[in-house]
Amino acid sequence: MTKAKRKRLIYNLITFALVIGAYFIIQNMIAEKTISRLLKGLLVPICAWIVMAVSLNLVIGFSGELSLGHAGFMCIGAYTGTIVSGWLLAAYDMQDTTLRLVLAIVSGGIVAGVFGALIGIPVLRLRGDYLAIVTLAFGEIIRNLVKWLYVGTKDGELCFSFLNKDMPKGVKMLVDGAQGTKEKIISTFPAGVILVLVTLLIVLNLVNSRAGRAIQATRDNRIAAESMGISVTKYKMMAFVTAAVLAGMAGALFGLNSTTVEPKQFSFNQSINVLVFVVLGGLGNVLGSVISAVFLTVLPEVLREFSDYRMLAYAVVLILVMIFTNNPLIRSFVDRLISPVRALFHRKKDTMPGGDLQ
Amino acid sequence: MSFLELLINGLRLGSIYAIIALGYTMVYGIAKMLNFAHGDIIMVGAYIAFCGIQNWGIPPVPSIMLAMLVCTVLGVAIEGLAYRPLRQATSLAVLITAIGMSYLLQNTALMIWGANTKSFPTTFINNSSISVGELTIPSATLITIAVNIVIMVSLTLFTSKTKTGKAMRCVSEDRGAAELMGINVNRTISLTFAIGSALAAIAGVLMCSTIPSLAPTTGSMPGIKAFTAAVVGGIGSIPGAMLGGILLGVVEIFGNYYISTDLGDAIVFAVLIIVLLVKPAGLLGKPMREKV
């Protein structure tokens, strides 16, 4: 095993170990009832946001395309999940909530993936900022369209209508236009953690595979990658659609975690929030995305008592972090401050005889 | 409503989008960044004008002047404090900073003026109307369209005839070469932010005299739509911003009327996607060639 491979394996194992370890600690806390009600209510959303952040990192960090419409895929997943779950209950009288949740999540992923492919084919021809604005537009279109979608079940059959609520009598509404979705809560924390693990498995395997290296090559230099025979469109599509599928799954999990989700919950600001998770966690750093998603979901809730100031503080911190990590002058100053500390750890390794030979 | 009336309403909305889009397009052309906080500067401008007219008893025109002044200072300050340290950074870092700035402005406005929607006084601008046949055009519409034309003509003249305007075009074409020719790049970028922010204040007043409700989030959606307009017209191009703004305004009004109210937003964004599929650099944008 080469050194790079071993390093990667350790990194991946740490990522998985952290998620599984956190799961057991929290399960223990739930069993002993030491967990606060606030945190308990946040468990499933945290899982959903982790999946969102990791999948967006695949697009931005690894494929190098700025997508501002990730919440749109989440919205598609949430609505599909709700409809599928309600339909299974009505048509097949499926009482098993676990099976229904799994089917809802899978179908949410598939539908979001189809939309991802439909959007991706035209959109990935564009570059940089143009791609950002088109994905933003797409997210807003989805949100505006589902505002006018009405879906209900009657006698085990689905009825759809668009623009005006045109439903037969005695129908049970699943999606009620601007009021959002109506379903019972069936998402569970273990299901969320399993979805996070599946996401990590998919993303970490993908980025370390031949395809993943191709994806990163198209990010580093499009022209060089193309001249090496890498099909840029194919690999960019691969990253984009995978991310869309995962976001759809996260959406289904998120949507079935509350009795109602409204279209406005998937606005442009939500896409931005996920983007902030990814950027603060580090581009191309999967573990970083996981940690920042957890931290930045819990923090605003904990700071709720300072409600007036928390968004203000969040904004200021965001700007300062960006300036401190990206300004060359400040960076070199910080590097100089911590370099004696760093040297302490590195000296031993560098002087080891034959240490770097492979 | 008749077709002609809708068209005039569309032109009015489009003029507002065009003025906002100018700010986006100039900043993008020169600093190569998406200034997401631009929409919130509109909101600040509208609030200042509102306070001037309603609370401080200043006549409308000086109030608008004051709003322009405050926005200009604000725009230059934002550029100097938040964006200038990131001149060499990746575009994503600048984008996140701009988003942080947008949150900061919205939440500061929330703390100063509260979350309640304020109703903007419109009587000073909308006090008469002109009748042409069966058509009645309110004065606000005429003023909006006239202001838009004046701004457009003077900006075009400014960038093509004056020395500072030429410097701005140079910086947008090649920053490094411009610097070598003795152009002060930082000052040019500050000037661009100043002009864009002053225009945002005017746009804020015109927007709030069309839809007279004012809240801390008022600026964000028109901001995004105006940015869309700038991209449709070809970002970086001043006539493009005009064309894109008018086009989207007209499309939105017609979409709302003929297809469905509230679907206007979706239609506006669909127009963006269609335009970019046919012309990836926007209607009047120049396609960029990559050199190896």
mmCIF file with all atom_site columns, C-alpha atoms in Angstrom, chain A residues 152-235:
data_model
loop_
_atom_site.group_PDB
_atom_site.id
_atom_site.type_symbol
_atom_site.label_atom_id
_atom_site.label_alt_id
_atom_site.label_comp_id
_atom_site.label_asym_id
_atom_site.label_entity_id
_atom_site.label_seq_id
_atom_site.pdbx_PDB_ins_code
_atom_site.Cartn_x
_atom_site.Cartn_y
_atom_site.Cartn_z
_atom_site.occupancy
_atom_site.B_iso_or_equiv
_atom_site.pdbx_formal_charge
_atom_site.auth_seq_id
_atom_site.auth_comp_id
_atom_site.auth_asym_id
_atom_site.auth_atom_id
_atom_site.pdbx_PDB_model_num
ATOM 1  C CA . GLY A 1 152 ? -54.174 14.088 -2.875  1.00 0.00 ? 152 GLY A CA 1
ATOM 2  C CA . THR A 1 153 ? -55.293 10.495 -2.517  1.00 0.00 ? 153 THR A CA 1
ATOM 3  C CA . LYS A 1 154 ? -58.815 9.160  -2.814  1.00 0.00 ? 154 LYS A CA 1
ATOM 4  C CA . ASP A 1 155 ? -59.761 5.459  -2.676  1.00 0.00 ? 155 ASP A CA 1
ATOM 5  C CA . GLY A 1 156 ? -56.153 4.456  -3.109  1.00 0.00 ? 156 GLY A CA 1
ATOM 6  C CA . GLU A 1 157 ? -55.601 6.577  -6.200  1.00 0.00 ? 157 GLU A CA 1
ATOM 7  C CA . LEU A 1 158 ? -53.523 9.684  -6.650  1.00 0.00 ? 158 LEU A CA 1
ATOM 8  C CA . CYS A 1 159 ? -55.112 12.837 -7.993  1.00 0.00 ? 159 CYS A CA 1
ATOM 9  C CA . PHE A 1 160 ? -53.008 15.705 -9.268  1.00 0.00 ? 160 PHE A CA 1
ATOM 10 C CA . SER A 1 161 ? -53.854 19.232 -10.174 1.00 0.00 ? 161 SER A CA 1
ATOM 11 C CA . PHE A 1 162 ? -51.794 22.247 -11.042 1.00 0.00 ? 162 PHE A CA 1
ATOM 12 C CA . LEU A 1 163 ? -52.481 25.975 -10.658 1.00 0.00 ? 163 LEU A CA 1
ATOM 13 C CA . ASN A 1 164 ? -56.013 25.648 -9.250  1.00 0.00 ? 164 ASN A CA 1
ATOM 14 C CA . LYS A 1 165 ? -57.133 23.317 -6.536  1.00 0.00 ? 165 LYS A CA 1
ATOM 15 C CA . ASP A 1 166 ? -59.416 21.023 -8.492  1.00 0.00 ? 166 ASP A CA 1
ATOM 16 C CA . MET A 1 167 ? -59.909 18.009 -6.258  1.00 0.00 ? 167 MET A CA 1
ATOM 17 C CA . PRO A 1 168 ? -62.738 15.476 -5.879  1.00 0.00 ? 168 PRO A CA 1
ATOM 18 C CA . LYS A 1 169 ? -64.707 15.410 -2.647  1.00 0.00 ? 169 LYS A CA 1
ATOM 19 C CA . GLY A 1 170 ? -63.371 13.484 0.345   1.00 0.00 ? 170 GLY A CA 1
ATOM 20 C CA . VAL A 1 171 ? -59.812 13.618 -0.896  1.00 0.00 ? 171 VAL A CA 1
ATOM 21 C CA . LYS A 1 172 ? -56.950 13.388 1.568   1.00 0.00 ? 172 LYS A CA 1
ATOM 22 C CA . MET A 1 173 ? -54.444 16.087 0.646   1.00 0.00 ? 173 MET A CA 1
ATOM 23 C CA . LEU A 1 174 ? -50.762 15.210 0.470   1.00 0.00 ? 174 LEU A CA 1
ATOM 24 C CA . VAL A 1 175 ? -49.488 18.388 -1.147  1.00 0.00 ? 175 VAL A CA 1
ATOM 25 C CA . ASP A 1 176 ? -51.569 21.486 -0.707  1.00 0.00 ? 176 ASP A CA 1
ATOM 26 C CA . GLY A 1 177 ? -50.068 24.244 -2.800  1.00 0.00 ? 177 GLY A CA 1
ATOM 27 C CA . ALA A 1 178 ? -48.438 27.044 -0.867  1.00 0.00 ? 178 ALA A CA 1
ATOM 28 C CA . GLN A 1 179 ? -49.400 25.350 2.407   1.00 0.00 ? 179 GLN A CA 1
ATOM 29 C CA . GLY A 1 180 ? -46.856 22.636 1.691   1.00 0.00 ? 180 GLY A CA 1
ATOM 30 C CA . THR A 1 181 ? -46.902 18.910 2.303   1.00 0.00 ? 181 THR A CA 1
ATOM 31 C CA . LYS A 1 182 ? -49.114 17.017 4.710   1.00 0.00 ? 182 LYS A CA 1
ATOM 32 C CA . GLU A 1 183 ? -47.828 13.714 6.027   1.00 0.00 ? 183 GLU A CA 1
ATOM 33 C CA . LYS A 1 184 ? -47.188 11.983 9.314   1.00 0.00 ? 184 LYS A CA 1
ATOM 34 C CA . ILE A 1 185 ? -43.653 11.979 10.694  1.00 0.00 ? 185 ILE A CA 1
ATOM 35 C CA . ILE A 1 186 ? -41.940 8.743  9.732   1.00 0.00 ? 186 ILE A CA 1
ATOM 36 C CA . SER A 1 187 ? -38.258 9.750  9.577   1.00 0.00 ? 187 SER A CA 1
ATOM 37 C CA . THR A 1 188 ? -36.105 8.367  12.366  1.00 0.00 ? 188 THR A CA 1
ATOM 38 C CA . PHE A 1 189 ? -32.630 9.198  13.591  1.00 0.00 ? 189 PHE A CA 1
ATOM 39 C CA . PRO A 1 190 ? -31.163 5.740  12.787  1.00 0.00 ? 190 PRO A CA 1
ATOM 40 C CA . ALA A 1 191 ? -32.493 6.068  9.234   1.00 0.00 ? 191 ALA A CA 1
ATOM 41 C CA . GLY A 1 192 ? -30.833 9.470  9.006   1.00 0.00 ? 192 GLY A CA 1
ATOM 42 C CA . VAL A 1 193 ? -27.496 8.128  10.186  1.00 0.00 ? 193 VAL A CA 1
ATOM 43 C CA . ILE A 1 194 ? -27.704 5.254  7.706   1.00 0.00 ? 194 ILE A CA 1
ATOM 44 C CA . LEU A 1 195 ? -28.362 7.775  4.936   1.00 0.00 ? 195 LEU A CA 1
ATOM 45 C CA . VAL A 1 196 ? -25.312 9.777  6.060   1.00 0.00 ? 196 VAL A CA 1
ATOM 46 C CA . LEU A 1 197 ? -23.162 6.627  6.014   1.00 0.00 ? 197 LEU A CA 1
ATOM 47 C CA . VAL A 1 198 ? -24.442 5.657  2.559   1.00 0.00 ? 198 VAL A CA 1
ATOM 48 C CA . THR A 1 199 ? -23.692 9.175  1.322   1.00 0.00 ? 199 THR A CA 1
ATOM 49 C CA . LEU A 1 200 ? -20.170 9.084  2.735   1.00 0.00 ? 200 LEU A CA 1
ATOM 50 C CA . LEU A 1 201 ? -19.615 5.658  1.214   1.00 0.00 ? 201 LEU A CA 1
ATOM 51 C CA . ILE A 1 202 ? -20.761 6.831  -2.207  1.00 0.00 ? 202 ILE A CA 1
ATOM 52 C CA . VAL A 1 203 ? -18.908 10.151 -2.193  1.00 0.00 ? 203 VAL A CA 1
ATOM 53 C CA . LEU A 1 204 ? -15.636 8.910  -0.686  1.00 0.00 ? 204 LEU A CA 1
ATOM 54 C CA . ASN A 1 205 ? -15.555 5.953  -3.049  1.00 0.00 ? 205 ASN A CA 1
ATOM 55 C CA . LEU A 1 206 ? -16.381 8.097  -6.025  1.00 0.00 ? 206 LEU A CA 1
ATOM 56 C CA . VAL A 1 207 ? -13.727 10.735 -5.396  1.00 0.00 ? 207 VAL A CA 1
ATOM 57 C CA . ASN A 1 208 ? -11.045 8.108  -4.828  1.00 0.00 ? 208 ASN A CA 1
ATOM 58 C CA . SER A 1 209 ? -11.891 6.147  -7.952  1.00 0.00 ? 209 SER A CA 1
ATOM 59 C CA . ARG A 1 210 ? -10.728 6.589  -11.522 1.00 0.00 ? 210 ARG A CA 1
ATOM 60 C CA . ALA A 1 211 ? -13.893 8.579  -12.252 1.00 0.00 ? 211 ALA A CA 1
ATOM 61 C CA . GLY A 1 212 ? -13.259 10.759 -9.208  1.00 0.00 ? 212 GLY A CA 1
ATOM 62 C CA . ARG A 1 213 ? -9.745  11.561 -10.371 1.00 0.00 ? 213 ARG A CA 1
ATOM 63 C CA . ALA A 1 214 ? -11.185 12.475 -13.760 1.00 0.00 ? 214 ALA A CA 1
ATOM 64 C CA . ILE A 1 215 ? -13.723 14.748 -12.049 1.00 0.00 ? 215 ILE A CA 1
ATOM 65 C CA . GLN A 1 216 ? -10.941 16.495 -10.152 1.00 0.00 ? 216 GLN A CA 1
ATOM 66 C CA . ALA A 1 217 ? -8.869  16.789 -13.306 1.00 0.00 ? 217 ALA A CA 1
ATOM 67 C CA . THR A 1 218 ? -11.698 18.638 -15.057 1.00 0.00 ? 218 THR A CA 1
ATOM 68 C CA . ARG A 1 219 ? -11.822 21.000 -12.093 1.00 0.00 ? 219 ARG A CA 1
ATOM 69 C CA . ASP A 1 220 ? -8.078  21.681 -12.061 1.00 0.00 ? 220 ASP A CA 1
ATOM 70 C CA . ASN A 1 221 ? -7.744  22.362 -15.749 1.00 0.00 ? 221 ASN A CA 1
ATOM 71 C CA . ARG A 1 222 ? -10.552 21.817 -18.158 1.00 0.00 ? 222 ARG A CA 1
ATOM 72 C CA . ILE A 1 223 ? -8.473  22.099 -21.292 1.00 0.00 ? 223 ILE A CA 1
ATOM 73 C CA . ALA A 1 224 ? -5.657  19.878 -20.050 1.00 0.00 ? 224 ALA A CA 1
ATOM 74 C CA . ALA A 1 225 ? -8.169  17.237 -18.943 1.00 0.00 ? 225 ALA A CA 1
ATOM 75 C CA . GLU A 1 226 ? -9.924  17.360 -22.295 1.00 0.00 ? 226 GLU A CA 1
ATOM 76 C CA . SER A 1 227 ? -6.670  16.935 -24.177 1.00 0.00 ? 227 SER A CA 1
ATOM 77 C CA . MET A 1 228 ? -5.895  13.877 -22.038 1.00 0.00 ? 228 MET A CA 1
ATOM 78 C CA . GLY A 1 229 ? -9.035  12.277 -23.435 1.00 0.00 ? 229 GLY A CA 1
ATOM 79 C CA . ILE A 1 230 ? -11.281 12.883 -20.436 1.00 0.00 ? 230 ILE A CA 1
ATOM 80 C CA . SER A 1 231 ? -14.859 13.632 -21.424 1.00 0.00 ? 231 SER A CA 1
ATOM 81 C CA . VAL A 1 232 ? -15.482 16.775 -19.394 1.00 0.00 ? 232 VAL A CA 1
ATOM 82 C CA . THR A 1 233 ? -19.250 16.751 -19.860 1.00 0.00 ? 233 THR A CA 1
ATOM 83 C CA . LYS A 1 234 ? -19.563 13.120 -18.820 1.00 0.00 ? 234 LYS A CA 1
ATOM 84 C CA . TYR A 1 235 ? -17.639 13.505 -15.589 1.00 0.00 ? 235 TYR A CA 1
#
